[in-house]
């Protein structure tokens, strides 16, 4: 074989109204074949109603070492959750 | 045990861990999953490539003994089911190759190693499927043994491997049930059909026990792989569990497990059973099983004879891309 088919990341919408979710990856020569392969590999038991295929090289991922700077600031911001506030029972459902 | 006797690249017991290695081990001990871009010891990476690669190879070589019966399945329904199962195995291979690729090795590289005999697949697939009942026995026993190993691997420390296992286990249960369904049909059939079912059990019993590999209670490789949680149970534990589960299923079929020493042991709450012939196991691993040459030959032929097709699709993709680029440039 002269060259290896590029790698694609596959996202499937499981049901109408749901998000596409990453399910895995596969090799395919082009986008059309990536969709065909994804159909064969990831939806043989009616697991999906829609497929996205994205070249793996087109995905930018955060680095594990950036975990602290990216996500730690949220730790001290508990007031972003509705449960932070005490609403008197008399007010009723809110 | 679709991956057998995986040699570990870890440090010897008692050897000191570097601070990085210790932090890594602490994450695993805390039940955290390791993801592709996380730091990992080179030994962990190498051992996983070996294990996942061997597992992937087993899935695709495992298509061959069953593919052998697709054209001769007794009914259209059985044929459709068998095709679906064999197609699943291809999918399982793909999930696993993909998981291995996240560790920085390419699928083509792994296939090259399989084709040149530098990587192995499970010993079980070097046995022939001689009659239709063998397809039942493979689903019932071989997939049953695989499930024993794969269910705990859903909790393995390497994220992509664990996720592949979750997907595989869902489908594997269909495989085992369709196998048992074939066995039930044969065992309840004519005397000749029942004899075929018994013959299949006779031939697949010990090779199925071998799938778990020889006892590794004393193995340092096994200890390291268990510390890394890329191996969850010892080979003996899994084999015992398999026997305990399978013997009553054989009794239900009215078939006899080909082991005169088989007896329930109240004290351990499990069966005592005879070990398979480990000499035979090592011979099969060395390439001298009944079908080693045929299986590898079929893999290599499929790869080589499919090259023009893979290249054709690549050429088409390149041409289409060039055309798109020219169009963009013209606009």
Short mmCIF file of C-alpha atoms in Angstrom, two decimals:
data_model
loop_
_atom_site.label_atom_id
_atom_site.label_comp_id
_atom_site.label_asym_id
_atom_site.label_seq_id
_atom_site.Cartn_x
_atom_site.Cartn_y
_atom_site.Cartn_z
CA UNK A 1 0.00 0.00 0.00
CA UNK A 2 1.34 3.37 -1.02
CA UNK A 3 -0.13 5.48 1.73
CA UNK A 4 -2.27 5.05 4.79
CA UNK A 5 -5.80 6.40 4.72
CA UNK A 6 -6.18 9.41 7.04
CA UNK A 7 -7.85 9.12 10.43
CA UNK A 8 -11.34 10.52 11.07
CA UNK A 9 -13.15 11.12 14.34
CA UNK A 10 -16.77 10.01 14.25
CA UNK A 11 -19.65 11.71 16.05
CA UNK A 12 -23.13 10.18 16.15
CA UNK A 13 -26.47 11.72 17.07
CA UNK A 14 -28.16 8.88 18.92
CA UNK A 15 -31.71 10.19 18.73
CA UNK A 16 -33.47 13.24 17.39
CA UNK A 17 -33.02 16.12 19.79
CA UNK A 18 -29.74 14.83 21.27
CA UNK A 19 -26.19 16.10 20.76
CA UNK A 20 -23.75 14.36 18.47
CA UNK A 21 -21.35 12.40 20.64
CA UNK A 22 -17.86 11.18 19.87
CA UNK A 23 -17.99 7.40 19.41
CA UNK A 24 -14.56 6.56 18.02
CA UNK A 25 -12.37 6.89 14.98
CA UNK A 26 -11.65 5.15 11.70
CA UNK A 27 -9.54 5.36 8.56
CA UNK A 28 -11.04 6.43 5.27
CA UNK A 29 -9.67 7.95 2.05
CA UNK A 30 -12.20 10.81 1.98
CA UNK A 31 -15.17 12.28 3.83
CA UNK A 32 -17.77 10.33 1.87
CA UNK A 33 -16.08 7.01 2.65
CA UNK A 34 -15.64 8.07 6.26
CA UNK A 35 -19.42 8.43 6.55
CA UNK A 36 -19.96 5.08 4.82
CA UNK A 37 -17.51 3.33 7.11
CA UNK A 38 -18.98 5.03 10.17
CA UNK A 39 -22.41 3.76 9.15
CA UNK A 40 -21.06 0.21 8.90
CA UNK A 41 -19.00 0.31 12.08
CA UNK A 42 -20.91 2.49 14.53
CA UNK A 43 -24.61 2.25 13.61
CA UNK A 44 -25.23 -1.43 12.84
CA UNK A 45 -27.84 -1.62 15.59
CA UNK A 46 -29.70 1.61 15.01
CA UNK A 47 -27.39 3.59 17.28
CA UNK A 48 -27.81 6.80 15.34
CA UNK A 49 -29.81 9.15 13.15
CA UNK A 50 -26.95 11.38 12.00
CA UNK A 51 -23.18 11.13 11.54
CA UNK A 52 -20.42 13.74 11.62
CA UNK A 53 -16.94 12.83 10.37
CA UNK A 54 -14.03 15.17 11.16
CA UNK A 55 -10.40 14.74 10.11
CA UNK A 56 -8.50 13.97 13.33
CA UNK A 57 -5.82 16.47 12.33
CA UNK A 58 -8.47 19.23 12.27
CA UNK A 59 -9.22 18.82 15.97
CA UNK A 60 -7.47 21.08 18.46
CA UNK A 61 -7.35 19.61 21.94
CA UNK A 62 -6.44 21.23 25.23
CA UNK A 63 -3.26 19.86 26.76
CA UNK A 64 -3.49 17.84 29.98
CA UNK A 65 -0.95 20.27 31.49
CA UNK A 66 -3.41 23.14 30.95
CA UNK A 67 -5.99 21.47 33.15
CA UNK A 68 -5.28 23.69 36.15
CA UNK A 69 -5.35 27.13 34.50
CA UNK A 70 -8.38 26.17 32.39
CA UNK A 71 -10.64 24.52 34.89
CA UNK A 72 -9.56 25.38 38.43
CA UNK A 73 -10.97 28.96 38.41
CA UNK A 74 -14.52 27.55 38.41
CA UNK A 75 -13.84 25.89 41.76
CA UNK A 76 -14.26 29.13 43.74
CA UNK A 77 -17.39 30.24 41.91
CA UNK A 78 -20.06 28.20 43.65
CA UNK A 79 -22.46 31.15 43.29
CA UNK A 80 -22.92 30.10 39.68
CA UNK A 81 -25.13 27.26 40.86
CA UNK A 82 -28.80 27.90 41.69
CA UNK A 83 -28.42 25.87 44.91
CA UNK A 84 -26.14 28.64 46.27
CA UNK A 85 -29.16 30.81 47.08
CA UNK A 86 -31.58 30.24 49.95
CA UNK A 87 -35.09 31.20 48.90
CA UNK A 88 -37.66 31.20 51.75
CA UNK A 89 -40.33 28.50 51.48
CA UNK A 90 -43.01 31.21 51.50
CA UNK A 91 -41.85 32.40 48.09
CA UNK A 92 -42.96 29.12 46.59
CA UNK A 93 -41.41 27.23 43.72
CA UNK A 94 -38.68 29.07 41.86
CA UNK B 1 -6.88 -13.72 26.54
CA UNK B 2 -7.64 -12.65 23.16
CA UNK B 3 -4.25 -11.36 24.23
CA UNK B 4 -2.19 -14.21 25.68
CA UNK B 5 1.04 -14.05 27.66
CA UNK B 6 1.58 -10.34 27.24
CA UNK B 7 5.13 -9.59 28.31
CA UNK B 8 5.27 -6.53 30.53
CA UNK B 9 7.78 -3.74 29.99
CA UNK B 10 7.48 -2.47 33.54
CA UNK B 11 10.16 -2.23 36.17
CA UNK B 12 11.00 -5.28 38.22
CA UNK B 13 9.26 -5.51 41.59
CA UNK B 14 11.18 -3.60 44.23
CA UNK B 15 12.77 -1.23 41.72
CA UNK B 16 12.21 2.39 42.73
CA UNK B 17 9.71 4.49 40.81
CA UNK B 18 10.64 8.00 39.72
CA UNK B 19 8.38 10.80 41.06
CA UNK B 20 6.60 10.90 37.70
CA UNK B 21 6.08 7.14 37.69
CA UNK B 22 4.83 7.26 41.27
CA UNK B 23 2.33 10.02 40.43
CA UNK B 24 1.17 7.93 37.48
CA UNK B 25 0.73 4.85 39.65
CA UNK B 26 -1.18 6.93 42.22
CA UNK B 27 -3.62 8.04 39.54
CA UNK B 28 -4.24 4.42 38.56
CA UNK B 29 -4.61 3.36 42.19
CA UNK B 30 -7.18 6.13 42.64
CA UNK B 31 -9.17 4.64 39.77
CA UNK B 32 -8.46 7.48 37.33
CA UNK B 33 -8.40 6.76 33.62
CA UNK B 34 -5.28 7.51 31.63
CA UNK B 35 -5.94 9.36 28.38
CA UNK B 36 -3.82 9.47 25.21
CA UNK B 37 -2.14 12.82 25.83
CA UNK B 38 -1.39 12.18 29.52
CA UNK B 39 2.14 11.38 30.59
CA UNK B 40 2.72 7.63 30.86
CA UNK B 41 5.75 5.42 31.42
CA UNK B 42 7.20 4.09 28.18
CA UNK B 43 6.73 0.53 29.50
CA UNK B 44 3.02 1.10 30.04
CA UNK B 45 2.66 2.41 26.49
CA UNK B 46 4.64 -0.43 24.95
CA UNK B 47 2.85 -3.14 26.90
CA UNK B 48 -0.53 -1.71 25.98
CA UNK B 49 0.36 -1.55 22.28
CA UNK B 50 1.34 -5.22 22.48
CA UNK B 51 -1.81 -6.24 24.34
CA UNK B 52 -4.34 -4.15 22.39
CA UNK B 53 -2.63 -5.02 19.10
CA UNK B 54 -2.78 -8.74 19.84
CA UNK B 55 -6.39 -8.36 20.88
CA UNK B 56 -7.21 -6.54 17.62
CA UNK B 57 -5.42 -9.18 15.54
CA UNK B 58 -7.44 -11.89 17.30
CA UNK B 59 -10.67 -10.19 16.32
CA UNK B 60 -9.90 -10.07 12.63
CA UNK B 61 -8.22 -13.48 12.41
CA UNK B 62 -11.21 -14.76 14.40
CA UNK B 63 -13.40 -13.91 11.42
CA UNK B 64 -11.76 -16.68 9.38
CA UNK B 65 -12.92 -19.90 11.11
CA UNK B 66 -16.48 -18.58 11.14
CA UNK B 67 -16.39 -17.07 7.67
CA UNK B 68 -15.62 -20.63 6.58
CA UNK B 69 -19.28 -21.56 7.21
CA UNK B 70 -21.15 -18.54 5.84
CA UNK B 71 -21.85 -20.15 2.47
CA UNK B 72 -22.88 -23.41 4.10
CA UNK B 73 -25.07 -22.18 6.96
CA UNK B 74 -28.11 -24.49 7.22
CA UNK B 75 -30.77 -21.78 6.83
CA UNK B 76 -30.99 -18.26 5.46
CA UNK B 77 -31.67 -16.97 8.98
CA UNK B 78 -28.55 -18.67 10.40
CA UNK B 79 -26.58 -17.31 7.48
CA UNK B 80 -27.74 -13.73 8.07
CA UNK B 81 -26.92 -14.05 11.78
CA UNK B 82 -23.47 -15.48 11.08
CA UNK B 83 -22.69 -12.70 8.60
CA UNK B 84 -23.72 -10.14 11.26
CA UNK B 85 -21.45 -11.81 13.80
CA UNK B 86 -18.46 -11.94 11.48
CA UNK B 87 -19.05 -8.29 10.59
CA UNK B 88 -19.09 -7.46 14.31
CA UNK B 89 -15.64 -9.06 14.67
CA UNK B 90 -14.30 -6.73 11.98
CA UNK B 91 -15.77 -3.83 13.93
CA UNK B 92 -14.17 -5.07 17.16
CA UNK B 93 -10.84 -5.20 15.37
CA UNK B 94 -11.32 -1.62 14.23
CA UNK B 95 -12.22 -0.31 17.71
CA UNK B 96 -9.10 -1.95 19.10
CA UNK B 97 -6.74 -0.83 16.33
CA UNK B 98 -8.09 2.69 16.90
CA UNK B 99 -7.38 2.41 20.63
CA UNK B 100 -3.84 1.20 19.87
CA UNK B 101 -3.32 4.09 17.44
CA UNK B 102 -3.90 6.61 20.24
CA UNK B 103 -0.63 5.26 21.67
CA UNK B 104 1.37 6.47 18.68
CA UNK B 105 1.49 3.35 16.52
CA UNK B 106 -0.25 3.09 13.14
CA UNK B 107 -2.66 0.38 12.13
CA UNK B 108 -0.59 -0.44 9.06
CA UNK B 109 2.43 -0.93 11.30
CA UNK B 110 0.49 -3.36 13.50
CA UNK B 111 -0.81 -5.28 10.48
CA UNK B 112 2.70 -5.46 9.08
CA UNK B 113 3.85 -7.04 12.35
CA UNK B 114 0.98 -9.53 12.25
CA UNK B 115 1.69 -10.47 8.65
CA UNK B 116 5.37 -11.02 9.29
CA UNK B 117 4.71 -13.09 12.41
CA UNK B 118 6.20 -10.55 14.83
CA UNK B 119 2.87 -10.15 16.58
CA UNK B 120 0.49 -12.91 17.63
CA UNK B 121 -3.23 -13.51 17.74
CA UNK B 122 -5.07 -15.86 20.09
CA UNK B 123 -4.10 -19.54 19.85
CA UNK B 124 -7.77 -20.54 19.59
CA UNK B 125 -8.12 -19.40 15.99
CA UNK B 126 -5.56 -21.93 14.83
CA UNK B 127 -8.10 -24.70 15.27
CA UNK B 128 -10.36 -25.70 12.37
CA UNK B 129 -14.17 -25.43 12.21
CA UNK B 130 -15.01 -28.85 10.76
CA UNK B 131 -18.78 -29.07 11.10
CA UNK B 132 -21.69 -26.66 11.59
CA UNK B 133 -21.84 -27.39 15.32
CA UNK B 134 -18.33 -25.91 15.55
CA UNK B 135 -19.89 -22.52 14.79
CA UNK B 136 -22.14 -23.08 17.78
CA UNK B 137 -19.18 -24.15 19.93
CA UNK B 138 -17.13 -21.13 18.87
CA UNK B 139 -19.91 -18.72 19.85
CA UNK B 140 -20.71 -20.51 23.08
CA UNK B 141 -17.20 -21.38 24.30
CA UNK B 142 -14.76 -19.07 22.51
CA UNK B 143 -16.87 -15.95 22.78
CA UNK B 144 -17.90 -17.06 26.26
CA UNK B 145 -14.24 -17.25 27.28
CA UNK B 146 -13.57 -13.90 25.62
CA UNK B 147 -16.38 -12.28 27.60
CA UNK B 148 -14.82 -13.53 30.87
CA UNK B 149 -11.76 -11.48 30.07
CA UNK B 150 -13.37 -8.53 28.37
CA UNK B 151 -16.00 -7.67 30.96
CA UNK B 152 -13.40 -6.78 33.64
CA UNK B 153 -11.32 -4.97 30.99
CA UNK B 154 -14.11 -2.40 30.71
CA UNK B 155 -12.53 -1.04 33.91
CA UNK B 156 -8.98 -1.06 32.58
CA UNK B 157 -6.87 2.04 33.28
CA UNK B 158 -6.39 3.17 29.67
CA UNK B 159 -9.44 5.21 28.61
CA UNK B 160 -9.61 4.38 24.89
CA UNK B 161 -9.10 0.65 25.59
CA UNK B 162 -11.80 0.63 28.29
CA UNK B 163 -14.25 2.43 26.00
CA UNK B 164 -13.58 -0.01 23.16
CA UNK B 165 -14.28 -2.84 25.60
CA UNK B 166 -17.64 -1.39 26.61
CA UNK B 167 -18.72 -1.33 22.99
CA UNK B 168 -17.37 -4.83 22.33
CA UNK B 169 -18.99 -6.40 25.38
CA UNK B 170 -22.42 -5.18 24.29
CA UNK B 171 -22.07 -7.10 21.03
CA UNK B 172 -20.25 -10.10 22.46
CA UNK B 173 -23.31 -11.19 24.39
CA UNK B 174 -25.20 -11.57 21.09
CA UNK B 175 -22.34 -13.75 19.86
CA UNK B 176 -22.41 -16.12 22.78
CA UNK B 177 -26.19 -16.48 22.71
CA UNK B 178 -26.31 -17.20 18.99
CA UNK B 179 -23.66 -19.89 19.56
CA UNK B 180 -25.58 -21.48 22.40
CA UNK B 181 -28.76 -21.34 20.30
CA UNK B 182 -27.00 -23.37 17.58
CA UNK B 183 -25.81 -25.86 20.21
CA UNK B 184 -29.34 -26.23 21.62
CA UNK B 185 -30.77 -26.88 18.19
CA UNK B 186 -28.11 -29.49 17.43
CA UNK B 187 -28.24 -31.14 20.85
CA UNK B 188 -32.02 -31.49 20.62
CA UNK B 189 -31.88 -32.69 17.02
CA UNK B 190 -31.33 -36.13 15.51
CA UNK B 191 -28.79 -38.54 17.01
CA UNK B 192 -26.35 -37.56 14.26
CA UNK B 193 -26.79 -33.84 15.01
CA UNK B 194 -26.30 -34.41 18.72
CA UNK B 195 -23.15 -36.38 17.96
CA UNK B 196 -21.85 -33.41 15.94
CA UNK B 197 -22.54 -31.10 18.89
CA UNK B 198 -20.68 -33.47 21.24
CA UNK B 199 -17.80 -33.71 18.78
CA UNK B 200 -17.58 -29.91 18.61
CA UNK B 201 -17.51 -29.65 22.42
CA UNK B 202 -14.85 -32.40 22.58
CA UNK B 203 -12.57 -30.52 20.22
CA UNK B 204 -13.13 -26.97 21.50
CA UNK B 205 -13.14 -27.58 25.28
CA UNK B 206 -9.40 -27.68 25.93
CA UNK B 207 -8.41 -25.06 23.32
CA UNK B 208 -10.98 -22.78 25.02
CA UNK B 209 -9.35 -23.37 28.41
CA UNK B 210 -6.00 -22.53 26.80
CA UNK B 211 -7.32 -19.14 25.75
CA UNK B 212 -6.72 -17.85 29.29
CA UNK B 213 -3.03 -18.76 29.05
CA UNK B 214 -0.97 -20.83 31.51
CA UNK B 215 -1.13 -20.11 35.21
CA UNK B 216 0.41 -16.71 35.88
CA UNK B 217 -0.01 -16.56 39.64
CA UNK B 218 3.79 -16.35 39.98
CA UNK B 219 4.46 -14.19 36.92
CA UNK B 220 6.12 -10.79 37.37
CA UNK B 221 4.72 -9.67 34.02
CA UNK B 222 1.27 -10.40 35.27
CA UNK B 223 1.91 -8.57 38.57
CA UNK B 224 3.11 -5.42 36.78
CA UNK B 225 0.20 -5.50 34.33
CA UNK B 226 -2.22 -5.92 37.20
CA UNK B 227 -0.66 -2.97 39.06
CA UNK B 228 -1.21 -0.92 35.91
CA UNK B 229 -4.77 -2.27 35.68
CA UNK B 230 -4.32 -3.43 32.13
CA UNK B 231 -4.92 -6.92 33.45
CA UNK B 232 -7.64 -7.29 36.04
CA UNK B 233 -7.72 -11.01 36.99
CA UNK B 234 -5.19 -13.83 36.98
CA UNK B 235 -5.50 -16.41 34.22
CA UNK B 236 -6.49 -19.09 36.76
CA UNK B 237 -9.27 -16.96 38.22
CA UNK B 238 -10.80 -16.39 34.80
CA UNK B 239 -10.42 -20.03 33.77
CA UNK B 240 -12.14 -21.20 36.97
CA UNK B 241 -14.98 -18.76 36.42
CA UNK B 242 -15.36 -19.94 32.84
CA UNK B 243 -15.52 -23.62 33.84
CA UNK B 244 -17.99 -22.92 36.65
CA UNK B 245 -20.24 -21.06 34.26
CA UNK B 246 -19.95 -23.44 31.33
CA UNK B 247 -20.35 -26.89 32.92
CA UNK B 248 -24.03 -26.37 33.88
CA UNK B 249 -24.67 -25.02 30.36
CA UNK B 250 -23.20 -28.23 28.90
CA UNK B 251 -25.37 -30.29 31.26
CA UNK B 252 -28.45 -28.43 30.07
CA UNK B 253 -27.55 -29.38 26.52
CA UNK B 254 -27.19 -33.02 27.58
CA UNK B 255 -23.56 -32.96 26.41
CA UNK B 256 -20.53 -34.29 28.27
CA UNK B 257 -17.52 -32.12 29.02
CA UNK B 258 -14.54 -34.22 27.85
CA UNK B 259 -12.87 -34.34 31.28
CA UNK B 260 -13.17 -37.43 33.44
CA UNK B 261 -11.71 -35.65 36.43
CA UNK B 262 -14.33 -32.90 36.37
CA UNK B 263 -16.02 -32.76 39.80
CA UNK B 264 -17.72 -30.16 41.95
CA UNK B 265 -15.58 -29.08 44.88
CA UNK B 266 -17.79 -27.87 47.70
CA UNK B 267 -14.90 -26.42 49.65
CA UNK B 268 -13.78 -23.99 46.95
CA UNK B 269 -17.29 -23.55 45.58
CA UNK B 270 -16.17 -24.40 42.07
CA UNK B 271 -15.30 -27.31 39.81
CA UNK B 272 -12.04 -29.23 39.87
CA UNK B 273 -10.98 -29.80 36.28
CA UNK B 274 -8.08 -31.06 34.19
CA UNK B 275 -5.53 -28.60 32.79
CA UNK B 276 -5.22 -28.46 29.03
CA UNK B 277 -2.07 -29.80 27.38
CA UNK B 278 0.28 -26.83 27.67
CA UNK B 279 2.81 -28.45 25.34
CA UNK B 280 0.19 -28.26 22.62
CA UNK B 281 -0.51 -24.62 23.53
CA UNK B 282 3.14 -23.64 23.14
CA UNK B 283 3.37 -25.55 19.87
CA UNK B 284 0.37 -23.61 18.53
CA UNK B 285 1.99 -20.33 19.64
CA UNK B 286 5.18 -21.36 17.87
CA UNK B 287 3.16 -21.60 14.68
CA UNK B 288 2.61 -25.34 14.61
CA UNK B 289 -1.13 -25.50 15.25
CA UNK B 290 -3.50 -27.17 12.78
CA UNK B 291 -4.37 -23.93 10.95
CA UNK B 292 -1.61 -21.37 11.65
CA UNK B 293 -0.38 -21.30 8.10
CA UNK B 294 -3.84 -21.16 6.58
CA UNK B 295 -4.99 -18.32 8.86
CA UNK B 296 -1.96 -16.11 8.38
CA UNK B 297 -1.94 -16.93 4.67
CA UNK B 298 -5.55 -15.79 4.37
CA UNK B 299 -4.77 -12.52 6.20
CA UNK B 300 -1.76 -11.74 4.04
CA UNK B 301 -3.64 -12.61 0.85
CA UNK B 302 -6.57 -10.36 1.84
CA UNK B 303 -4.16 -7.49 2.51
CA UNK B 304 -2.16 -7.91 -0.67
CA UNK B 305 -5.09 -8.59 -2.95
CA UNK B 306 -6.95 -5.58 -1.53
CA UNK B 307 -4.03 -3.20 -2.13
CA UNK B 308 -5.24 -2.06 -5.60
CA UNK B 309 -8.62 -1.22 -4.10
CA UNK B 310 -7.23 0.78 -1.18
CA UNK B 311 -4.86 2.60 -3.52
CA UNK B 312 -7.69 3.25 -5.98
CA UNK B 313 -9.80 4.90 -3.31
CA UNK B 314 -6.81 7.00 -2.23
CA UNK B 315 -6.16 8.07 -5.83
CA UNK B 316 -9.81 9.02 -6.24
CA UNK B 317 -9.75 11.05 -3.01
CA UNK B 318 -6.56 12.86 -4.12
CA UNK B 319 -8.04 13.66 -7.53
CA UNK B 320 -11.29 14.95 -6.05
CA UNK B 321 -9.34 17.14 -3.65
CA UNK B 322 -7.17 18.53 -6.44
CA UNK B 323 -10.31 19.30 -8.43
CA UNK B 324 -11.86 21.10 -5.46
CA UNK B 325 -8.68 23.11 -4.90
CA UNK B 326 -8.50 24.11 -8.58
CA UNK B 327 -12.12 25.23 -8.42
CA UNK B 328 -11.45 27.35 -5.33
CA UNK B 329 -8.40 28.88 -7.01
CA UNK B 330 -10.43 29.74 -10.12
CA UNK B 331 -13.15 31.52 -8.16
#
